[in-house]
Coordinates of C-alpha atoms and ligand atoms in Angstrom, one line a residue:
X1 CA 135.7 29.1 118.6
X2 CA 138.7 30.1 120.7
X3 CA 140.7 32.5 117.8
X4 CA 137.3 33.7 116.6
X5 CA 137.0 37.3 116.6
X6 CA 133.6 38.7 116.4
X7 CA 133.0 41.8 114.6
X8 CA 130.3 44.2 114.7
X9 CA 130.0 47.8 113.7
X10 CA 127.2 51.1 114.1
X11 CA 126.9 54.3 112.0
X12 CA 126.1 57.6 113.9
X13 CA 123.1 59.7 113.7
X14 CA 121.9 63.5 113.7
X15 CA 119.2 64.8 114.4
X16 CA 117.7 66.7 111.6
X17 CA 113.9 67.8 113.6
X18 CA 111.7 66.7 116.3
X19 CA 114.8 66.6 119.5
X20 CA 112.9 66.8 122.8
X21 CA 109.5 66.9 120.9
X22 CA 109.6 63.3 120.2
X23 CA 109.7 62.2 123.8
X24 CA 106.1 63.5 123.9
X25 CA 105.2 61.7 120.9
X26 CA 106.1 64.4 118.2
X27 CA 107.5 63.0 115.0
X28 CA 110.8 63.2 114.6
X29 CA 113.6 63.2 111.6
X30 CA 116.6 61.8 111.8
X31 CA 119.6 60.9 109.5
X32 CA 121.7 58.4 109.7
X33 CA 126.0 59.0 109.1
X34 CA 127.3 56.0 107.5
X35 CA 130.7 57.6 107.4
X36 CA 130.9 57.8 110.9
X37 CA 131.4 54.7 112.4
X38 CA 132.7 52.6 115.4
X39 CA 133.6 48.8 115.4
X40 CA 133.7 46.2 118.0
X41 CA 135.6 43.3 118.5
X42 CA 135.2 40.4 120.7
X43 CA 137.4 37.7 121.6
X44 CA 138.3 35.2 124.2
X45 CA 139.7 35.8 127.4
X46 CA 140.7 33.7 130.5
X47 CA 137.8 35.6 132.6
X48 CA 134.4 36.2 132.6
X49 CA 133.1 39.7 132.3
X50 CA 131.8 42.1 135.0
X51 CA 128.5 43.9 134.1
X52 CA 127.9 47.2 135.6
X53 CA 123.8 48.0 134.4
X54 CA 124.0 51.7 134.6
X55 CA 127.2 51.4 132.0
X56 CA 125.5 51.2 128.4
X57 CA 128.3 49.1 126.9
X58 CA 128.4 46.9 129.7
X59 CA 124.3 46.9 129.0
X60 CA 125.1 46.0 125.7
X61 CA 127.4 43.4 126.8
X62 CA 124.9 41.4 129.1
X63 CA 122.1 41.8 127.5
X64 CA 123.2 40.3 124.1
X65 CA 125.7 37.2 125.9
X66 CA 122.6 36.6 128.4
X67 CA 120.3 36.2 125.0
X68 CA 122.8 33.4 123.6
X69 CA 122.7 32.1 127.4
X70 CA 126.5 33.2 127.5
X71 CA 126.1 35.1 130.4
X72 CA 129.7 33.5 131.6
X73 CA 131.6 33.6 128.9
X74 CA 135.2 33.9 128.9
X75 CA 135.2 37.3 126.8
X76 CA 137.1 40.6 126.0
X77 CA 136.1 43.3 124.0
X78 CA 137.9 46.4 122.2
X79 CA 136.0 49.2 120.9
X80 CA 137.3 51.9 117.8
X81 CA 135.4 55.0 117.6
X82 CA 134.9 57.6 115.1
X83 CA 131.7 59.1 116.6
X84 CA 132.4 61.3 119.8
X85 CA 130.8 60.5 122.5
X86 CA 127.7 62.7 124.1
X87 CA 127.4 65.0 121.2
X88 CA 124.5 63.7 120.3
X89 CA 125.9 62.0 117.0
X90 CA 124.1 58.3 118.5
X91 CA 127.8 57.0 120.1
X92 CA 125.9 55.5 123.4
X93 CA 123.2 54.0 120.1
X94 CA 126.0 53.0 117.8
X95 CA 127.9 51.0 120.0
X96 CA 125.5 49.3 121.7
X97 CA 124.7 48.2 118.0
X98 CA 128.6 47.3 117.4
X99 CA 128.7 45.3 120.9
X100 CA 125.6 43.5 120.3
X101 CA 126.1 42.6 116.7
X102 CA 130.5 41.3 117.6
X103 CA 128.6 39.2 120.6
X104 CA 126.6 37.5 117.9
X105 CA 129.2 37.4 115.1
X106 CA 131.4 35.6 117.7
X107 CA 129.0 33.0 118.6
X108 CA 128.3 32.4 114.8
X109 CA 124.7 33.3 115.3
X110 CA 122.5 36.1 113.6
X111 CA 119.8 38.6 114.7
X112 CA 116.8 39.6 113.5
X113 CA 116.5 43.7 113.0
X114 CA 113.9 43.5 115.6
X115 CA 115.9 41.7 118.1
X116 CA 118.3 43.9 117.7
X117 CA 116.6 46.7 118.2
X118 CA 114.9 45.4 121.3
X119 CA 118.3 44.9 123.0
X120 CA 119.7 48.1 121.8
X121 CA 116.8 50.2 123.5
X122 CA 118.2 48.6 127.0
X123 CA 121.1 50.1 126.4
X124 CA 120.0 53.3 125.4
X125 CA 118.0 53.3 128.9
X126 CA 121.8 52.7 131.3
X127 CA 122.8 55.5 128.6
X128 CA 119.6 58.3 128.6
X129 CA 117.2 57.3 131.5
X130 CA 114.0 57.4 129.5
X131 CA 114.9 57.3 125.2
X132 CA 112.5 57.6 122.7
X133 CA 113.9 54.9 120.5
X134 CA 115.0 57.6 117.9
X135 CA 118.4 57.1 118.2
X136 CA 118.4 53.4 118.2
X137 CA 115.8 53.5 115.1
X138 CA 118.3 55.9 113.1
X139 CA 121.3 54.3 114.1
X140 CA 120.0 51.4 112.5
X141 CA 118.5 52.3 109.5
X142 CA 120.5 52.9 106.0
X143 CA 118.3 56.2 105.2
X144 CA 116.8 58.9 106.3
X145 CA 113.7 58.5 108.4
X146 CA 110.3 59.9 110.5
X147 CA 109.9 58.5 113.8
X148 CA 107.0 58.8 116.0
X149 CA 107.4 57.1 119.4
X150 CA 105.3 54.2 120.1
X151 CA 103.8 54.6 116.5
X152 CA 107.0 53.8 114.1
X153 CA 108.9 55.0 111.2
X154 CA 108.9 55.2 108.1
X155 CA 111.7 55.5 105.5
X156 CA 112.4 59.4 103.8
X157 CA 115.1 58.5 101.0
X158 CA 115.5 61.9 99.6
X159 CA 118.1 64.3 98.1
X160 CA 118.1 67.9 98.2
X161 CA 121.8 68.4 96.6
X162 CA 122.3 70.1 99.3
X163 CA 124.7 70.0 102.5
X164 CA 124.8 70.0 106.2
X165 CA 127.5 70.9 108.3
X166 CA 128.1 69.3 111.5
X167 CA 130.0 71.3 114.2
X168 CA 130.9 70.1 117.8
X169 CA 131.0 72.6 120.4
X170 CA 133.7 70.0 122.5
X171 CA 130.9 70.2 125.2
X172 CA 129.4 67.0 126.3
X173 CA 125.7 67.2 125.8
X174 CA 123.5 66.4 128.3
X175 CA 120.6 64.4 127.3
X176 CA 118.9 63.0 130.3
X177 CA 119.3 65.9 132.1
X178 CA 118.0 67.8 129.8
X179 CA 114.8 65.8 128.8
X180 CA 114.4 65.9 132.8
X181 CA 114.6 69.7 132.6
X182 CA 112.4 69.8 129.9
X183 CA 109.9 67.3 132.1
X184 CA 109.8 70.0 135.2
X185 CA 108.7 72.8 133.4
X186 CA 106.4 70.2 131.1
X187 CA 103.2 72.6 131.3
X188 CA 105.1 75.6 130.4
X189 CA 107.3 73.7 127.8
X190 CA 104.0 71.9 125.9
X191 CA 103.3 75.1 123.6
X192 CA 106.7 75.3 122.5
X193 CA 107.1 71.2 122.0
X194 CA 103.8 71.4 120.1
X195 CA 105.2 74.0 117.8
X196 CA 108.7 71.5 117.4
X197 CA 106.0 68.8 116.1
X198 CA 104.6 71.0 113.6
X199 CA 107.8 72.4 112.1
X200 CA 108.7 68.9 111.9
X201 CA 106.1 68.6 109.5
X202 CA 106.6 71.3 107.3
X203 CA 110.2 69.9 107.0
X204 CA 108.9 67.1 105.9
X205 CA 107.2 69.4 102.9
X206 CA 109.9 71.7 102.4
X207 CA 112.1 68.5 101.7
X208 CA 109.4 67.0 99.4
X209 CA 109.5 70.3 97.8
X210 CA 113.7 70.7 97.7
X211 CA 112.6 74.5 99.2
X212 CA 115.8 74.5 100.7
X213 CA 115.2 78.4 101.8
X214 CA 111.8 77.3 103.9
X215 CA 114.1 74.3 105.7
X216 CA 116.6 76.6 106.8
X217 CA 114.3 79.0 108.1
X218 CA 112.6 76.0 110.0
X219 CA 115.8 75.2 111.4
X220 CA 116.2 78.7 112.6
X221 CA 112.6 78.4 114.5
X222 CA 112.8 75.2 115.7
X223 CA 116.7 76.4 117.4
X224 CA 114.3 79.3 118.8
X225 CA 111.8 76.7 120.4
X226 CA 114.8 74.6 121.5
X227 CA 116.2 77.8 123.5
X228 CA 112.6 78.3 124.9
X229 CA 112.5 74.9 126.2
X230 CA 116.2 75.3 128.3
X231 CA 118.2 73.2 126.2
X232 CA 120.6 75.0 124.9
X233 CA 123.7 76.7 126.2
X234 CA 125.4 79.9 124.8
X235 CA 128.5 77.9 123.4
X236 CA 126.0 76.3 120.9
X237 CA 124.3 79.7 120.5
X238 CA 126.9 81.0 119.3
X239 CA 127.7 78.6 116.7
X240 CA 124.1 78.6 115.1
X241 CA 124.9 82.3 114.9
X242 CA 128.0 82.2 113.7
X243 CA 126.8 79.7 110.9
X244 CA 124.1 81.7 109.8
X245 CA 126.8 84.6 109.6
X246 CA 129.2 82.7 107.5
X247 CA 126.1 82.0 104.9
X248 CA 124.2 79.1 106.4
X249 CA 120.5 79.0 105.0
X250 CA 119.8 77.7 109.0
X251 CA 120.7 76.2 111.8
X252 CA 120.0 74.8 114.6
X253 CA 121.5 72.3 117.8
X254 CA 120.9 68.8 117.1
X255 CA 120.7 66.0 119.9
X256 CA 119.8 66.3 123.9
X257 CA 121.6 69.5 124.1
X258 CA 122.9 71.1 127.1
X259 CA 126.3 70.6 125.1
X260 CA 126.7 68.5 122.0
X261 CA 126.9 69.5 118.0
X262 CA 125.0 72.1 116.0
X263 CA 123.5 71.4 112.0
X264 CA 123.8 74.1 109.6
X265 CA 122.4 73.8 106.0
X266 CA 124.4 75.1 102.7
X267 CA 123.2 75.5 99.3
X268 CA 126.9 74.0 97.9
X269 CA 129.8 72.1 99.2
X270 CA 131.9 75.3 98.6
X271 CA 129.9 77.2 100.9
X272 CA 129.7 74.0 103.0
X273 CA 133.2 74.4 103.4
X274 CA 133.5 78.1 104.1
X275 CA 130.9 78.0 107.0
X276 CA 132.6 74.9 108.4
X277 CA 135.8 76.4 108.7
X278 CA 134.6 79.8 110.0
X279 CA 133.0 77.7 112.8
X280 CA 136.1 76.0 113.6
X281 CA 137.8 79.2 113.7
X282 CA 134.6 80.2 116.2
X283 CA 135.5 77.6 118.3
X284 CA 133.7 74.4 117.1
X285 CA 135.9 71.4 117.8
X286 CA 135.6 69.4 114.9
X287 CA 132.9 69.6 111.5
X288 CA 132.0 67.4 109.0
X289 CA 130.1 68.2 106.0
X290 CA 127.3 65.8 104.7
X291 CA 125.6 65.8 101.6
X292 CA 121.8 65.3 101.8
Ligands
MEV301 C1 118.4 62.5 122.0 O1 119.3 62.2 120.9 C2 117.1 63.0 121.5 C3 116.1 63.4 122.6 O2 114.9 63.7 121.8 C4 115.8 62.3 123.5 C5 115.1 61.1 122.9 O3 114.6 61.1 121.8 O4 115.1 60.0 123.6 C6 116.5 64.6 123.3

């Protein structure tokens, strides 16, 4: 075992409905971003590792060596990113994922999904306090997919032939602290999530129904709800606006918020590509544009 590498990888996420909403057990749609990836490798070392618990890599770290009752191990580990962190693109998710799958790979064992999952969601709590699972559930799963907390998921393999653009506002999001903001003002905020759950489900129609109009119109009023609720900042405002400016059918933030990314829905990649550039030229960081 002693030149073994271990390798494990993760795909990112975004949020398509349902942020904030789903913590009160609204269902949720997600989609996972195969293209967007981050890779772990583990190997040995002449020391042990420290944990720190309230790290989410270091979670990740414990938690999968102290299943294989390698809590000792002499190990180091190197970590390549393509998803930014706290943007609400599933890094904290996604790498937990890449850890826990090289820690396996390097011992020669395998995990079952469920397993998997199970260790993953430990992570996610050093990383967001109190998670749904939603993140963890997209992160891991090839397709698109409706979550409902302590209920399940199932699988929405669809395609509109249509795009969404991702911009970054270069803002960390803030996802604890917002679901914490969102938890003091809970009685006030419970109209508003409500409203996030059902708009969820007409999304869930419109994309049965390829009404690509009605989705980014439900984008637009579920951003509205979002601003209600407290978690959004102008930055991000001002890139939903922007969007819909530059010809976006809708958009909305995506992930915790507080900071992070906003989506934006085009008809075709070459108005795809005309919105993401105006945003970049409005200040958004970095775009990408995915077909869905
Ligand atoms: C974070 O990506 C999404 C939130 O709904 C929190 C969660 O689901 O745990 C804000």
């Amino acid at each position: 075992m002693s030149n073994k590498i271990g390798n494990g990888y993760g795909h990112s996420k975004i949020i398509l409905i349902g942020e904030h909403s789903v913590v009160y057990g609204y269902p949720a749609i997600a989609l996972p971003l195969k293209n967007i990836n981050i890779l772990c490798h583990i190997k040995k070392s002449d020391k042990s590792l420290r944990f720190d618990l309230s790290d989410p890599v270091s979670t990740a770290l414990y938690t999968s060596l102290e299943s294989l009752n390698q809590k000792d191990a002499c190990v180091e580990y190197s970590i390549c990113s393509e998803i930014p962190q706290r943007r609400g693109m599933g890094s904290s998710a996604a790498v937990a994922i890449a850890v826990i799958r090289a820690v396996y790979d390097y011992f020669g064992k395998t995990i079952s999904d469920f397993e998997l999952e199970k260790l993953v969601n430990q992570s996610e709590i050093a990383a967001h306090g109190n998670p749904s699972g939603l993140d963890a559930k997209t992160c891991l799963s090839d397709v698109p997919i409706k979550y409902i907390r302590n209920i399940g998921f199932k699988s929405l393999e669809f395609s509109l032939d249509a795009y969404l653009i991702i911009a970054d506002s270069g803002i960390y999001g803030k996802t604890s602290q917002a679901v914490d903001l969102v938890a003091q003002n809970e009685l006030i905020n419970r109209p508003y999530l409500k409203e996030l759950g059902q708009l969820t489900e007409k999304v869930e129609s419109a994309i049965k129904t390829h009404s690509l109009e009605e989705l980014g119109h439900l984008f637009d009023k579920a951003h509205k709800n979002l601003e209600k609720i407290g978690v959004s900042i102008p930055e991000i405002n001002v890139l939903v606006e922007e969007s819909r400016k530059s010809g976006a059918l809708g958009a909305k933030m995506s992930g915790g918020g507080l900071g992070g990314c906003i989506i934006a829905l085009a008809k075709t990649y070459e108005e795809a590509k005309t919105i993401a550039s105006h945003l970049e030229e409005k200040g958004a960081l970095k775009t990408w544009i995915e077909k869905v």
